[in-house]
Structure formats: structure tokens, C-alpha cells
Amino acid sequence: MFFWGGTKHTVVNMSGPEIHFDPKEHQHLRYNPLRDSWVLVSAHRMKRPWAGQVEKPPEEHIPRYDPHNPLCPGNTRANLEVNPDYKDTFVFENDFPALQPNAPDPGPDQHPLFQSKAARGVCKVMCFHPWSDVTLPLMKKEEVVKVIDKWAELAEQLGATYPWVQIFENKGAMMGCSNPHPHCQVWASNFLPNEPALSDRCQRAFYEKHKEPLLLQYAKQETEKKERLVVMNADWLAVVPYWATWPYQLLLLPRRHVLRISDLTTEERGSLADIMKQLLTKYDNLFESSFPYSMGWHGAPTGPHLKEDNSHWQLHAHYYPPLLRSATVRKFMVGYEMLAQEQRDLTPEQAAEKLRNLPNEHYKSRQEQGEDSFLAPLHL
Ligand code: H2U
């Protein structure tokens, strides 16, 4: 049973054989303290032989400037606005926003089974760079710092009134990203969405019981244990979390107590750019392809919550990449995951080791120097 009090979870003892438990060998359940849920880790399935090829799809050629791409500098977007000739980041209102500021209220008279509420907000798109053929790991550190500064600025600006500002990047066609130009989205809402609301409840419950932020305690533990560490510097660490569901999922978090992205110091923004470049380079090197993922920042709620004590919160970013065995073989969250609970084969420790051992030099830099591929046959 979870020691700091998640919801009651019954495990019937089916009295297995008297053999010593090895997390690398035996299936088991792991608790996700940020979602109050459990993941089934079927470690033994990794014993299945897999000598399948590590096929690489042909490298997609993305032009640096495409006159038809609405995200490029100087081009016209769907609403007929012309983008400026921007030199670093560029933010614009999404021309097809999922949230608008003035939507009417559905009204109070509702059956308990058919409830609705007003949803209001704004959606912005943020280009990271004027060039379409770069991604964050290939950008210069100073350019990544500009992205972080803009994230912090938007989070603060929109957070002055909105309770939640979700910064997220959907990268790659596999993640439903419609445009190869490096960009992210920022949605601010008049409500706390489900995921951060659940995370808020879990972090609060832990803090009330232990008088310490959950993720600060977790960062300390992972810094000592090291087995799930992928990269670390003076201010940040990235781990495949103990409870990871996606094969190469990462949790990126500061080592000191930080509530929101706008609270980061200049030094911490610099070291964040360093660690982001490192972890994203490792992601790309894993299958020598531009690694798809959905990532996003979670920090203490804003708007009316700015006046509250949010000491239970710790800023962090989640990286959820879908790939499993190669640049084309993905993990599907279907079947058992949809109908029962999340399940994984590769253990988080195995995934962390694999990522940790990958070079810090991007495979594209090696290719430019005419050097060989890093790719070794995978036995996953
Ligand atoms: P995604 O590919 O991650 O969806 O991001 C592209 C966003 O850019 C998408 O949300 C917006 C789309 O609505 N967009 C505009 O706002 N104007 C345009 O002219 C093209 C795309």
C-alpha cells in the first residue's frame, strides 16, 4: 500500500511462487504519485527476442524557408495577417483557437448527469526560430534561452488573470503536429484542466502529510539513487520517472523549490537551455531521427490562485514520446491501457540507462562531419 496515502487500492494476494522479487524480471505495479494511479510493469516481456532491424525512415527534407508555410517570417496566415520578419521567437493568436475569451455561459439549470460550465480563454502559437529546418536541440543555447524567456513572459502575462496557462509542444506528425516549423502552443483557460487539477490534489495531499513538496523530495531521492537519471546539472535533473508509462517518458525538474517558470533566475534559464538541448539530443540520437513527443510545463496555478499558498507545487516539464523500438515503431496506449490501466514492458531504469549512455553530440553534427552512425542493433 502506498505510504503517503493515495486512494485505496486493493491487491489480492494470489500467493505466487516463493521466488525472490527482481524488478527487472518480474511484473509488478508502480504508483504514480502525481496522478494517484498505478502502472503495470511487465518487465519479463523484455526477454522476448527482438533482433528486428532498427529501420530509419528517409530523412525528411524541410526547407529553411517555405513561401507557403504560414509560420515562416513574412508569410501570410489563414486570417490574412502577415507575419513580421521575426529574428528569434514570434507569438501570435491562434487563428483557429479552441478557447475564446467571450464564449457565453451555458446557464445554471442542468440535470446532474448533463452538467456544463462556461469555458473561456485564449490560444497562442509561438514560433521558436525563423528557420523551419531547426529544432530545439539544433538551436544555439542563446536561442533556446530566448524561447524560455518568452515562455516565462507569456506564463506571467496570461497568468495574471487566467488560473491555468498550458505551454505545450507537439512535435512530429506522429503526435498530430500539422507544421514542421519549430513551434509550441500556449493555451490559457478560466478553469484548471483535469491533469493539473489532479496533480494539484496529489501534491497538496503529500505536502500536508510530509511538510515537503512531493517533487522536491522526489528530485532528492532520484539524485541519490541515480538509476533513473538521464541528465543532470547544477540546477536541473531529467529522469525517466519511476512511474513512467511511455517507454522513454522524461520528467524534467529543478533541484531547488520553484513554483512557476516565471520564477526562474537568469542562471537557471541558461542551465535549463543546456539540459533541454542535452536531453533532446539524446532523444534524437536514440533512433537517429527527429524524435516526436508531446511536452508541457506544469507549475503552480495562477490568476486567483496567485494569492494562495502553493508551496506544495514544484515546477516541472513532462515529455511524453510515443516511440518504442525504432523511428517508426510506436507504443500504442490502446486495449488494456484504455480499458484497464497503463502498462509497459521496458522498465524505466532500462530506458534511463539507454538514454543516459547515448552521446551528447547530435547525430546530425556527426553526419555533417561525415562520421558513422551511432546506431547499434537494439535488443528490445
Ligand atoms: P500544431 O501543428 O501543433 O497544431 O500547431 C500549429 C498551429 O498553428 C495550429 O493550432 C495554427 C493552427 O491552428 N495556425 C494558425 O493559427 N494560423 C495559420 O495560418 C496556420 C496554423
mmCIF file of C-alpha atoms and ligand atoms in Angstrom:
data_model
loop_
_atom_site.group_PDB
_atom_site.id
_atom_site.type_symbol
_atom_site.label_atom_id
_atom_site.label_comp_id
_atom_site.label_asym_id
_atom_site.label_seq_id
_atom_site.Cartn_x
_atom_site.Cartn_y
_atom_site.Cartn_z
ATOM 1 C CA MET A 1 0.000 0.000 0.000
ATOM 2 C CA PHE A 2 1.237 3.476 -0.916
ATOM 3 C CA PHE A 3 2.814 5.004 2.200
ATOM 4 C CA TRP A 4 1.683 8.598 1.817
ATOM 5 C CA GLY A 5 -1.963 7.843 1.275
ATOM 6 C CA GLY A 6 -3.190 7.542 -2.291
ATOM 7 C CA THR A 7 -6.710 6.293 -2.806
ATOM 8 C CA LYS A 8 -7.354 2.765 -1.554
ATOM 9 C CA HIS A 9 -6.087 0.203 -3.996
ATOM 10 C CA THR A 10 -6.849 -3.427 -3.382
ATOM 11 C CA VAL A 11 -4.282 -6.019 -4.384
ATOM 12 C CA VAL A 12 -5.377 -9.574 -3.649
ATOM 13 C CA ASN A 13 -2.520 -11.832 -2.698
ATOM 14 C CA MET A 14 -2.712 -14.654 -5.219
ATOM 15 C CA SER A 15 0.252 -16.273 -3.436
ATOM 16 C CA GLY A 16 2.813 -16.544 -6.180
ATOM 17 C CA PRO A 17 5.699 -18.979 -6.036
ATOM 18 C CA GLU A 18 8.360 -18.393 -3.376
ATOM 19 C CA ILE A 19 10.937 -16.707 -5.585
ATOM 20 C CA HIS A 20 12.925 -13.593 -4.895
ATOM 21 C CA PHE A 21 11.409 -10.478 -6.492
ATOM 22 C CA ASP A 22 13.561 -8.755 -9.101
ATOM 23 C CA PRO A 23 12.042 -5.590 -10.632
ATOM 24 C CA LYS A 24 13.951 -6.254 -13.874
ATOM 25 C CA GLU A 25 12.470 -9.742 -14.176
ATOM 26 C CA HIS A 26 9.046 -9.748 -12.591
ATOM 27 C CA GLN A 27 5.832 -7.982 -13.342
ATOM 28 C CA HIS A 28 4.678 -5.539 -10.717
ATOM 29 C CA LEU A 29 2.602 -2.408 -10.159
ATOM 30 C CA ARG A 30 4.147 1.039 -9.630
ATOM 31 C CA TYR A 31 2.409 4.039 -8.126
ATOM 32 C CA ASN A 32 2.254 7.391 -9.896
ATOM 33 C CA PRO A 33 2.010 9.919 -7.036
ATOM 34 C CA LEU A 34 1.203 12.797 -9.416
ATOM 35 C CA ARG A 35 -1.875 11.064 -10.845
ATOM 36 C CA ASP A 36 -2.833 8.772 -7.957
ATOM 37 C CA SER A 37 -2.833 5.834 -10.337
ATOM 38 C CA TRP A 38 -0.895 2.661 -10.986
ATOM 39 C CA VAL A 39 1.059 1.349 -13.944
ATOM 40 C CA LEU A 40 1.647 -2.334 -14.684
ATOM 41 C CA VAL A 41 5.332 -3.011 -15.395
ATOM 42 C CA SER A 42 5.706 -6.331 -17.220
ATOM 43 C CA ALA A 43 9.498 -6.475 -17.098
ATOM 44 C CA HIS A 44 9.684 -10.147 -18.049
ATOM 45 C CA ARG A 45 8.336 -9.354 -21.521
ATOM 46 C CA MET A 46 11.671 -7.718 -22.327
ATOM 47 C CA LYS A 47 13.088 -11.227 -22.565
ATOM 48 C CA ARG A 48 11.279 -11.716 -25.851
ATOM 49 C CA PRO A 49 13.954 -11.863 -28.520
ATOM 50 C CA TRP A 50 13.945 -8.786 -30.702
ATOM 51 C CA ALA A 51 16.613 -8.555 -33.295
ATOM 52 C CA GLY A 52 14.369 -6.712 -35.676
ATOM 53 C CA GLN A 53 16.001 -4.091 -37.784
ATOM 54 C CA VAL A 54 16.278 -0.552 -36.497
ATOM 55 C CA GLU A 55 14.886 0.894 -39.660
ATOM 56 C CA LYS A 56 15.421 4.565 -40.263
ATOM 57 C CA PRO A 57 12.873 6.415 -42.361
ATOM 58 C CA PRO A 58 14.434 8.603 -45.031
ATOM 59 C CA GLU A 59 15.397 11.977 -43.531
ATOM 60 C CA GLU A 60 12.582 14.417 -44.284
ATOM 61 C CA HIS A 61 13.822 17.429 -46.212
ATOM 62 C CA ILE A 62 12.432 20.572 -44.636
ATOM 63 C CA PRO A 63 13.358 23.789 -46.437
ATOM 64 C CA ARG A 64 14.714 26.593 -44.243
ATOM 65 C CA TYR A 65 12.090 28.896 -45.708
ATOM 66 C CA ASP A 66 8.874 27.786 -47.380
ATOM 67 C CA PRO A 67 6.827 30.548 -49.052
ATOM 68 C CA HIS A 68 3.661 28.505 -48.378
ATOM 69 C CA ASN A 69 4.241 27.866 -44.665
ATOM 70 C CA PRO A 70 2.066 30.247 -42.595
ATOM 71 C CA LEU A 71 4.526 30.104 -39.677
ATOM 72 C CA CYS A 72 7.539 31.451 -41.603
ATOM 73 C CA PRO A 73 8.635 35.109 -41.336
ATOM 74 C CA GLY A 74 6.976 37.436 -43.831
ATOM 75 C CA ASN A 75 4.265 34.916 -44.812
ATOM 76 C CA THR A 76 0.511 35.370 -44.702
ATOM 77 C CA ARG A 77 -1.509 33.336 -42.200
ATOM 78 C CA ALA A 78 -5.053 31.968 -42.512
ATOM 79 C CA ASN A 79 -6.566 35.215 -41.171
ATOM 80 C CA LEU A 80 -4.659 37.167 -43.863
ATOM 81 C CA GLU A 81 -2.311 38.764 -41.316
ATOM 82 C CA VAL A 82 1.289 38.969 -42.474
ATOM 83 C CA ASN A 83 3.961 37.675 -40.079
ATOM 84 C CA PRO A 84 6.743 40.137 -39.304
ATOM 85 C CA ASP A 85 10.263 39.376 -40.449
ATOM 86 C CA TYR A 86 10.993 37.957 -36.981
ATOM 87 C CA LYS A 87 14.546 37.119 -35.912
ATOM 88 C CA ASP A 88 14.043 34.903 -32.842
ATOM 89 C CA THR A 89 10.675 33.980 -31.272
ATOM 90 C CA PHE A 90 7.314 35.096 -32.639
ATOM 91 C CA VAL A 91 3.956 34.816 -30.857
ATOM 92 C CA PHE A 92 0.544 35.171 -32.480
ATOM 93 C CA GLU A 93 -3.071 34.454 -31.564
ATOM 94 C CA ASN A 94 -4.079 31.057 -32.933
ATOM 95 C CA ASP A 95 -6.302 31.703 -35.950
ATOM 96 C CA PHE A 96 -8.323 28.581 -35.062
ATOM 97 C CA PRO A 97 -8.474 28.820 -31.238
ATOM 98 C CA ALA A 98 -10.006 26.087 -29.079
ATOM 99 C CA LEU A 99 -10.653 28.725 -26.402
ATOM 100 C CA GLN A 100 -12.008 32.203 -26.976
ATOM 101 C CA PRO A 101 -12.350 34.943 -24.373
ATOM 102 C CA ASN A 102 -16.039 35.759 -24.796
ATOM 103 C CA ALA A 103 -17.928 32.463 -25.070
ATOM 104 C CA PRO A 104 -21.423 32.654 -23.482
ATOM 105 C CA ASP A 105 -22.306 30.840 -20.251
ATOM 106 C CA PRO A 106 -24.381 27.613 -20.684
ATOM 107 C CA GLY A 107 -26.573 28.698 -17.716
ATOM 108 C CA PRO A 108 -27.398 27.127 -14.350
ATOM 109 C CA ASP A 109 -30.430 24.820 -14.881
ATOM 110 C CA GLN A 110 -28.953 21.436 -15.526
ATOM 111 C CA HIS A 111 -29.585 17.796 -14.743
ATOM 112 C CA PRO A 112 -26.754 16.346 -12.601
ATOM 113 C CA LEU A 113 -25.855 13.986 -15.436
ATOM 114 C CA PHE A 114 -25.671 16.735 -18.044
ATOM 115 C CA GLN A 115 -23.563 19.423 -16.423
ATOM 116 C CA SER A 116 -21.652 22.097 -18.248
ATOM 117 C CA LYS A 117 -19.763 25.255 -17.364
ATOM 118 C CA ALA A 118 -18.502 28.316 -19.180
ATOM 119 C CA ALA A 119 -15.123 27.815 -20.853
ATOM 120 C CA ARG A 120 -13.144 30.905 -21.760
ATOM 121 C CA GLY A 121 -9.562 31.590 -22.651
ATOM 122 C CA VAL A 122 -7.004 32.388 -25.303
ATOM 123 C CA CYS A 123 -4.773 30.261 -27.533
ATOM 124 C CA LYS A 124 -1.450 31.454 -28.837
ATOM 125 C CA VAL A 125 1.125 29.925 -31.144
ATOM 126 C CA MET A 126 4.800 30.595 -30.531
ATOM 127 C CA CYS A 127 7.464 30.066 -33.181
ATOM 128 C CA PHE A 128 10.844 29.194 -31.691
ATOM 129 C CA HIS A 129 13.019 30.338 -34.575
ATOM 130 C CA PRO A 130 12.704 31.952 -38.018
ATOM 131 C CA TRP A 131 14.083 28.830 -39.723
ATOM 132 C CA SER A 132 11.881 25.803 -40.419
ATOM 133 C CA ASP A 133 14.789 23.349 -40.579
ATOM 134 C CA VAL A 134 15.876 23.570 -36.931
ATOM 135 C CA THR A 135 14.560 22.020 -33.751
ATOM 136 C CA LEU A 136 15.395 22.907 -30.137
ATOM 137 C CA PRO A 137 18.396 20.548 -29.823
ATOM 138 C CA LEU A 138 19.891 22.019 -33.002
ATOM 139 C CA MET A 139 19.369 25.619 -31.933
ATOM 140 C CA LYS A 140 22.103 27.630 -30.188
ATOM 141 C CA LYS A 141 21.899 27.861 -26.409
ATOM 142 C CA GLU A 142 21.182 31.639 -26.587
ATOM 143 C CA GLU A 143 18.292 30.909 -28.954
ATOM 144 C CA VAL A 144 16.816 28.321 -26.573
ATOM 145 C CA VAL A 145 17.160 30.838 -23.716
ATOM 146 C CA LYS A 146 15.027 33.258 -25.774
ATOM 147 C CA VAL A 147 12.347 30.545 -26.013
ATOM 148 C CA ILE A 148 12.461 30.013 -22.225
ATOM 149 C CA ASP A 149 12.276 33.778 -21.594
ATOM 150 C CA LYS A 150 9.232 34.011 -23.847
ATOM 151 C CA TRP A 151 7.582 31.044 -22.102
ATOM 152 C CA ALA A 152 8.137 32.780 -18.750
ATOM 153 C CA GLU A 153 6.815 36.086 -20.088
ATOM 154 C CA LEU A 154 3.638 34.525 -21.518
ATOM 155 C CA ALA A 155 3.054 32.442 -18.387
ATOM 156 C CA GLU A 156 3.279 35.584 -16.250
ATOM 157 C CA GLN A 157 1.268 37.804 -18.575
ATOM 158 C CA LEU A 158 -1.622 35.377 -19.102
ATOM 159 C CA GLY A 159 -1.323 34.023 -15.562
ATOM 160 C CA ALA A 160 -2.101 37.477 -14.160
ATOM 161 C CA THR A 161 -5.777 36.681 -14.831
ATOM 162 C CA TYR A 162 -6.109 33.062 -16.015
ATOM 163 C CA PRO A 163 -5.915 30.224 -13.424
ATOM 164 C CA TRP A 164 -4.031 27.954 -15.822
ATOM 165 C CA VAL A 165 -1.593 28.635 -18.653
ATOM 166 C CA GLN A 166 -0.628 25.471 -20.509
ATOM 167 C CA ILE A 167 2.582 25.725 -22.520
ATOM 168 C CA PHE A 168 2.972 22.644 -24.714
ATOM 169 C CA GLU A 169 4.888 21.467 -27.733
ATOM 170 C CA ASN A 170 3.531 18.768 -30.027
ATOM 171 C CA LYS A 171 6.451 17.666 -32.118
ATOM 172 C CA GLY A 172 6.259 15.460 -35.191
ATOM 173 C CA ALA A 173 3.485 14.298 -37.474
ATOM 174 C CA MET A 174 3.141 11.193 -35.265
ATOM 175 C CA MET A 175 1.909 13.495 -32.497
ATOM 176 C CA GLY A 176 -0.568 15.237 -34.776
ATOM 177 C CA CYS A 177 1.627 18.274 -35.317
ATOM 178 C CA SER A 178 0.491 19.920 -38.522
ATOM 179 C CA ASN A 179 3.519 22.079 -39.265
ATOM 180 C CA PRO A 180 7.263 21.239 -39.284
ATOM 181 C CA HIS A 181 8.283 24.794 -38.342
ATOM 182 C CA PRO A 182 9.609 24.725 -34.727
ATOM 183 C CA HIS A 183 6.782 25.990 -32.561
ATOM 184 C CA CYS A 184 4.683 25.390 -29.463
ATOM 185 C CA GLN A 185 1.282 26.451 -28.257
ATOM 186 C CA VAL A 186 0.103 28.336 -25.191
ATOM 187 C CA TRP A 187 -3.483 27.949 -24.036
ATOM 188 C CA ALA A 188 -4.779 29.970 -21.087
ATOM 189 C CA SER A 189 -8.116 28.970 -19.555
ATOM 190 C CA ASN A 190 -10.569 30.229 -16.956
ATOM 191 C CA PHE A 191 -10.543 26.732 -15.401
ATOM 192 C CA LEU A 192 -7.949 24.337 -14.029
ATOM 193 C CA PRO A 193 -7.841 21.480 -16.577
ATOM 194 C CA ASN A 194 -8.113 17.839 -15.393
ATOM 195 C CA GLU A 195 -4.401 16.906 -15.425
ATOM 196 C CA PRO A 196 -3.095 19.891 -13.435
ATOM 197 C CA ALA A 197 -6.139 19.688 -11.129
ATOM 198 C CA LEU A 198 -5.277 16.058 -10.314
ATOM 199 C CA SER A 199 -1.587 16.913 -9.915
ATOM 200 C CA ASP A 200 -2.543 19.805 -7.618
ATOM 201 C CA ARG A 201 -4.595 17.480 -5.380
ATOM 202 C CA CYS A 202 -1.812 14.885 -5.211
ATOM 203 C CA GLN A 203 0.953 17.387 -4.461
ATOM 204 C CA ARG A 204 -1.222 19.089 -1.814
ATOM 205 C CA ALA A 205 -2.030 15.799 -0.066
ATOM 206 C CA PHE A 206 1.657 14.870 0.061
ATOM 207 C CA TYR A 207 2.642 18.314 1.360
ATOM 208 C CA GLU A 208 0.010 18.257 4.077
ATOM 209 C CA LYS A 209 1.288 14.918 5.293
ATOM 210 C CA HIS A 210 5.046 15.391 4.874
ATOM 211 C CA LYS A 211 5.518 19.179 5.035
ATOM 212 C CA GLU A 212 7.706 18.958 1.957
ATOM 213 C CA PRO A 213 6.861 19.339 -1.760
ATOM 214 C CA LEU A 214 6.405 15.911 -3.355
ATOM 215 C CA LEU A 215 8.624 16.635 -6.348
ATOM 216 C CA LEU A 216 11.383 18.198 -4.258
ATOM 217 C CA GLN A 217 11.570 15.015 -2.188
ATOM 218 C CA TYR A 218 11.421 13.004 -5.424
ATOM 219 C CA ALA A 219 14.276 15.013 -7.002
ATOM 220 C CA LYS A 220 16.440 14.394 -3.907
ATOM 221 C CA GLN A 221 15.706 10.674 -3.991
ATOM 222 C CA GLU A 222 16.466 10.362 -7.702
ATOM 223 C CA THR A 223 19.694 12.368 -7.353
ATOM 224 C CA GLU A 224 20.859 9.839 -4.755
ATOM 225 C CA LYS A 225 19.561 6.678 -6.422
ATOM 226 C CA LYS A 226 20.806 7.692 -9.900
ATOM 227 C CA GLU A 227 19.348 4.637 -11.687
ATOM 228 C CA ARG A 228 16.666 6.650 -13.475
ATOM 229 C CA LEU A 229 18.770 9.785 -14.057
ATOM 230 C CA VAL A 230 19.319 10.691 -17.693
ATOM 231 C CA VAL A 231 20.959 14.118 -17.393
ATOM 232 C CA MET A 232 21.626 16.475 -14.512
ATOM 233 C CA ASN A 233 23.342 19.819 -13.965
ATOM 234 C CA ALA A 234 23.686 22.262 -11.051
ATOM 235 C CA ASP A 235 20.023 23.366 -11.252
ATOM 236 C CA TRP A 236 18.082 20.651 -13.089
ATOM 237 C CA LEU A 237 17.608 16.934 -13.461
ATOM 238 C CA ALA A 238 15.805 14.798 -16.034
ATOM 239 C CA VAL A 239 14.695 11.289 -15.104
ATOM 240 C CA VAL A 240 12.611 8.546 -16.598
ATOM 241 C CA PRO A 241 10.155 8.669 -13.690
ATOM 242 C CA TYR A 242 9.690 5.580 -11.530
ATOM 243 C CA TRP A 243 6.045 5.518 -12.672
ATOM 244 C CA ALA A 244 6.655 6.330 -16.384
ATOM 245 C CA THR A 245 4.037 4.966 -18.761
ATOM 246 C CA TRP A 246 5.521 5.950 -22.146
ATOM 247 C CA PRO A 247 8.692 3.964 -22.955
ATOM 248 C CA TYR A 248 11.074 6.952 -22.936
ATOM 249 C CA GLN A 249 8.999 9.395 -20.901
ATOM 250 C CA LEU A 250 11.003 12.075 -19.065
ATOM 251 C CA LEU A 251 10.333 14.324 -16.108
ATOM 252 C CA LEU A 252 12.439 17.495 -16.072
ATOM 253 C CA LEU A 253 12.548 19.396 -12.810
ATOM 254 C CA PRO A 254 14.558 21.998 -10.928
ATOM 255 C CA ARG A 255 16.647 20.922 -7.950
ATOM 256 C CA ARG A 256 15.543 23.866 -5.803
ATOM 257 C CA HIS A 257 11.962 24.670 -4.876
ATOM 258 C CA VAL A 258 10.472 26.685 -7.780
ATOM 259 C CA LEU A 259 6.727 27.274 -8.161
ATOM 260 C CA ARG A 260 6.487 28.675 -11.658
ATOM 261 C CA ILE A 261 8.536 29.068 -14.829
ATOM 262 C CA SER A 262 8.480 32.862 -14.396
ATOM 263 C CA ASP A 263 10.357 32.427 -11.067
ATOM 264 C CA LEU A 264 13.466 31.024 -12.756
ATOM 265 C CA THR A 265 16.636 33.109 -12.401
ATOM 266 C CA THR A 266 18.794 34.076 -15.382
ATOM 267 C CA GLU A 267 21.287 31.333 -14.445
ATOM 268 C CA GLU A 268 18.515 28.752 -14.178
ATOM 269 C CA ARG A 269 17.215 29.693 -17.621
ATOM 270 C CA GLY A 270 20.707 29.176 -19.014
ATOM 271 C CA SER A 271 21.117 25.797 -17.333
ATOM 272 C CA LEU A 272 17.593 24.848 -18.448
ATOM 273 C CA ALA A 273 18.581 25.584 -22.068
ATOM 274 C CA ASP A 274 21.658 23.361 -21.545
ATOM 275 C CA ILE A 275 19.724 20.419 -20.140
ATOM 276 C CA MET A 276 16.937 20.726 -22.732
ATOM 277 C CA LYS A 277 19.481 20.629 -25.535
ATOM 278 C CA GLN A 278 21.149 17.614 -23.928
ATOM 279 C CA LEU A 279 18.017 15.568 -23.345
ATOM 280 C CA LEU A 280 16.557 16.408 -26.755
ATOM 281 C CA THR A 281 19.849 15.493 -28.439
ATOM 282 C CA LYS A 282 19.708 12.119 -26.698
ATOM 283 C CA TYR A 283 16.093 11.700 -27.836
ATOM 284 C CA ASP A 284 17.105 12.391 -31.467
ATOM 285 C CA ASN A 285 20.150 10.116 -31.179
ATOM 286 C CA LEU A 286 18.086 7.179 -29.881
ATOM 287 C CA PHE A 287 16.790 6.283 -33.340
ATOM 288 C CA GLU A 288 18.726 8.870 -35.348
ATOM 289 C CA SER A 289 15.563 10.691 -36.261
ATOM 290 C CA SER A 290 13.776 13.836 -35.195
ATOM 291 C CA PHE A 291 12.143 12.365 -32.066
ATOM 292 C CA PRO A 292 8.396 13.032 -31.783
ATOM 293 C CA TYR A 293 6.830 13.922 -28.432
ATOM 294 C CA SER A 294 4.298 15.990 -26.580
ATOM 295 C CA MET A 295 5.847 18.053 -23.832
ATOM 296 C CA GLY A 296 4.451 20.640 -21.496
ATOM 297 C CA TRP A 297 5.111 22.678 -18.377
ATOM 298 C CA HIS A 298 3.245 22.299 -15.102
ATOM 299 C CA GLY A 299 3.689 24.920 -12.396
ATOM 300 C CA ALA A 300 1.588 26.342 -9.582
ATOM 301 C CA PRO A 301 -1.819 27.639 -10.735
ATOM 302 C CA THR A 302 -2.148 31.351 -11.381
ATOM 303 C CA GLY A 303 -4.875 34.024 -11.625
ATOM 304 C CA PRO A 304 -6.905 33.882 -8.385
ATOM 305 C CA HIS A 305 -4.503 31.181 -7.087
ATOM 306 C CA LEU A 306 -1.596 33.674 -7.021
ATOM 307 C CA LYS A 307 -2.923 34.865 -3.654
ATOM 308 C CA GLU A 308 -2.974 31.340 -2.178
ATOM 309 C CA ASP A 309 -0.184 29.328 -0.591
ATOM 310 C CA ASN A 310 1.025 26.989 -3.333
ATOM 311 C CA SER A 311 4.107 25.681 -1.503
ATOM 312 C CA HIS A 312 3.053 22.118 -2.386
ATOM 313 C CA TRP A 313 3.856 22.798 -6.052
ATOM 314 C CA GLN A 314 7.131 22.239 -7.835
ATOM 315 C CA LEU A 315 7.645 23.390 -11.424
ATOM 316 C CA HIS A 316 8.262 20.534 -13.852
ATOM 317 C CA ALA A 317 8.009 19.540 -17.505
ATOM 318 C CA HIS A 318 6.650 16.236 -18.798
ATOM 319 C CA TYR A 319 7.978 14.730 -22.023
ATOM 320 C CA TYR A 320 5.724 12.043 -23.483
ATOM 321 C CA PRO A 321 7.301 10.456 -26.586
ATOM 322 C CA PRO A 322 5.413 7.643 -28.352
ATOM 323 C CA LEU A 323 8.336 5.697 -29.873
ATOM 324 C CA LEU A 324 9.243 2.228 -28.613
ATOM 325 C CA ARG A 325 11.585 0.240 -30.831
ATOM 326 C CA SER A 326 12.547 2.430 -33.761
ATOM 327 C CA ALA A 327 11.756 5.676 -35.525
ATOM 328 C CA THR A 328 8.574 4.075 -36.867
ATOM 329 C CA VAL A 329 7.506 1.552 -34.203
ATOM 330 C CA ARG A 330 5.457 3.267 -31.540
ATOM 331 C CA LYS A 331 3.799 2.296 -28.303
ATOM 332 C CA PHE A 332 0.023 2.413 -28.539
ATOM 333 C CA MET A 333 -1.983 3.242 -25.449
ATOM 334 C CA VAL A 334 -4.884 1.019 -26.512
ATOM 335 C CA GLY A 335 -6.548 -2.214 -25.409
ATOM 336 C CA TYR A 336 -5.572 -2.921 -21.800
ATOM 337 C CA GLU A 337 -4.352 0.657 -21.319
ATOM 338 C CA MET A 338 -7.678 2.114 -22.460
ATOM 339 C CA LEU A 339 -9.880 -0.385 -20.693
ATOM 340 C CA ALA A 340 -7.943 -1.382 -17.583
ATOM 341 C CA GLN A 341 -4.725 0.533 -16.847
ATOM 342 C CA GLU A 342 -1.433 1.665 -18.298
ATOM 343 C CA GLN A 343 1.172 -0.990 -18.920
ATOM 344 C CA ARG A 344 4.789 -1.021 -20.028
ATOM 345 C CA ASP A 345 7.425 -3.662 -20.815
ATOM 346 C CA LEU A 346 10.753 -1.839 -20.824
ATOM 347 C CA THR A 347 11.440 -0.768 -17.222
ATOM 348 C CA PRO A 348 12.033 2.937 -16.519
ATOM 349 C CA GLU A 349 15.549 2.002 -15.328
ATOM 350 C CA GLN A 350 16.327 0.275 -18.652
ATOM 351 C CA ALA A 351 15.001 3.261 -20.608
ATOM 352 C CA ALA A 352 17.042 5.680 -18.479
ATOM 353 C CA GLU A 353 20.216 3.656 -18.951
ATOM 354 C CA LYS A 354 19.703 3.579 -22.709
ATOM 355 C CA LEU A 355 19.176 7.351 -22.902
ATOM 356 C CA ARG A 356 21.976 8.129 -20.424
ATOM 357 C CA ASN A 357 24.501 6.173 -22.478
ATOM 358 C CA LEU A 358 23.687 7.917 -25.742
ATOM 359 C CA PRO A 359 26.178 10.532 -26.957
ATOM 360 C CA ASN A 360 25.670 14.201 -26.183
ATOM 361 C CA GLU A 361 26.630 15.131 -29.712
ATOM 362 C CA HIS A 362 23.710 15.315 -32.131
ATOM 363 C CA TYR A 363 23.778 12.685 -34.878
ATOM 364 C CA LYS A 364 23.271 15.388 -37.499
ATOM 365 C CA SER A 365 26.510 17.107 -36.461
ATOM 366 C CA ARG A 366 28.305 13.774 -36.913
ATOM 367 C CA GLN A 367 26.678 13.287 -40.303
ATOM 368 C CA GLU A 368 27.843 16.746 -41.358
ATOM 369 C CA GLN A 369 31.375 15.731 -40.381
ATOM 370 C CA GLY A 370 30.974 12.536 -42.460
ATOM 371 C CA GLU A 371 31.143 10.256 -39.403
ATOM 372 C CA ASP A 372 29.398 6.936 -38.855
ATOM 373 C CA SER A 373 26.042 6.321 -37.285
ATOM 374 C CA PHE A 374 25.796 5.723 -33.526
ATOM 375 C CA LEU A 375 23.033 3.200 -34.081
ATOM 376 C CA ALA A 376 23.768 -0.243 -32.755
ATOM 377 C CA PRO A 377 21.259 -3.079 -33.113
ATOM 378 C CA LEU A 378 18.719 -2.751 -30.354
ATOM 379 C CA HIS A 379 17.697 -5.787 -28.346
ATOM 380 C CA LEU A 380 14.424 -4.537 -27.022
HETATM 381 P P1 H2U B 1 0.112 22.347 -34.435
HETATM 382 O O1 H2U B 1 0.649 21.822 -35.695
HETATM 383 O O2 H2U B 1 0.888 21.900 -33.205
HETATM 384 O O3 H2U B 1 -1.345 22.111 -34.308
HETATM 385 O O4 H2U B 1 0.342 23.946 -34.441
HETATM 386 C C1 H2U B 1 0.040 24.782 -35.492
HETATM 387 C C2 H2U B 1 -0.993 25.751 -35.008
HETATM 388 O O5 H2U B 1 -0.930 26.899 -35.805
HETATM 389 C C3 H2U B 1 -2.412 25.183 -35.109
HETATM 390 O O6 H2U B 1 -3.004 25.190 -33.832
HETATM 391 C C4 H2U B 1 -2.225 27.381 -36.034
HETATM 392 C C5 H2U B 1 -3.103 26.147 -36.074
HETATM 393 O O7 H2U B 1 -4.407 26.438 -35.646
HETATM 394 N N1 H2U B 1 -2.248 28.139 -37.272
HETATM 395 C C6 H2U B 1 -2.728 29.426 -37.279
HETATM 396 O O8 H2U B 1 -3.133 29.925 -36.233
HETATM 397 N N2 H2U B 1 -2.742 30.137 -38.448
HETATM 398 C C7 H2U B 1 -2.344 29.653 -39.642
HETATM 399 O O9 H2U B 1 -2.382 30.342 -40.636
HETATM 400 C C8 H2U B 1 -1.842 28.258 -39.732
HETATM 401 C C9 H2U B 1 -1.766 27.472 -38.469
#
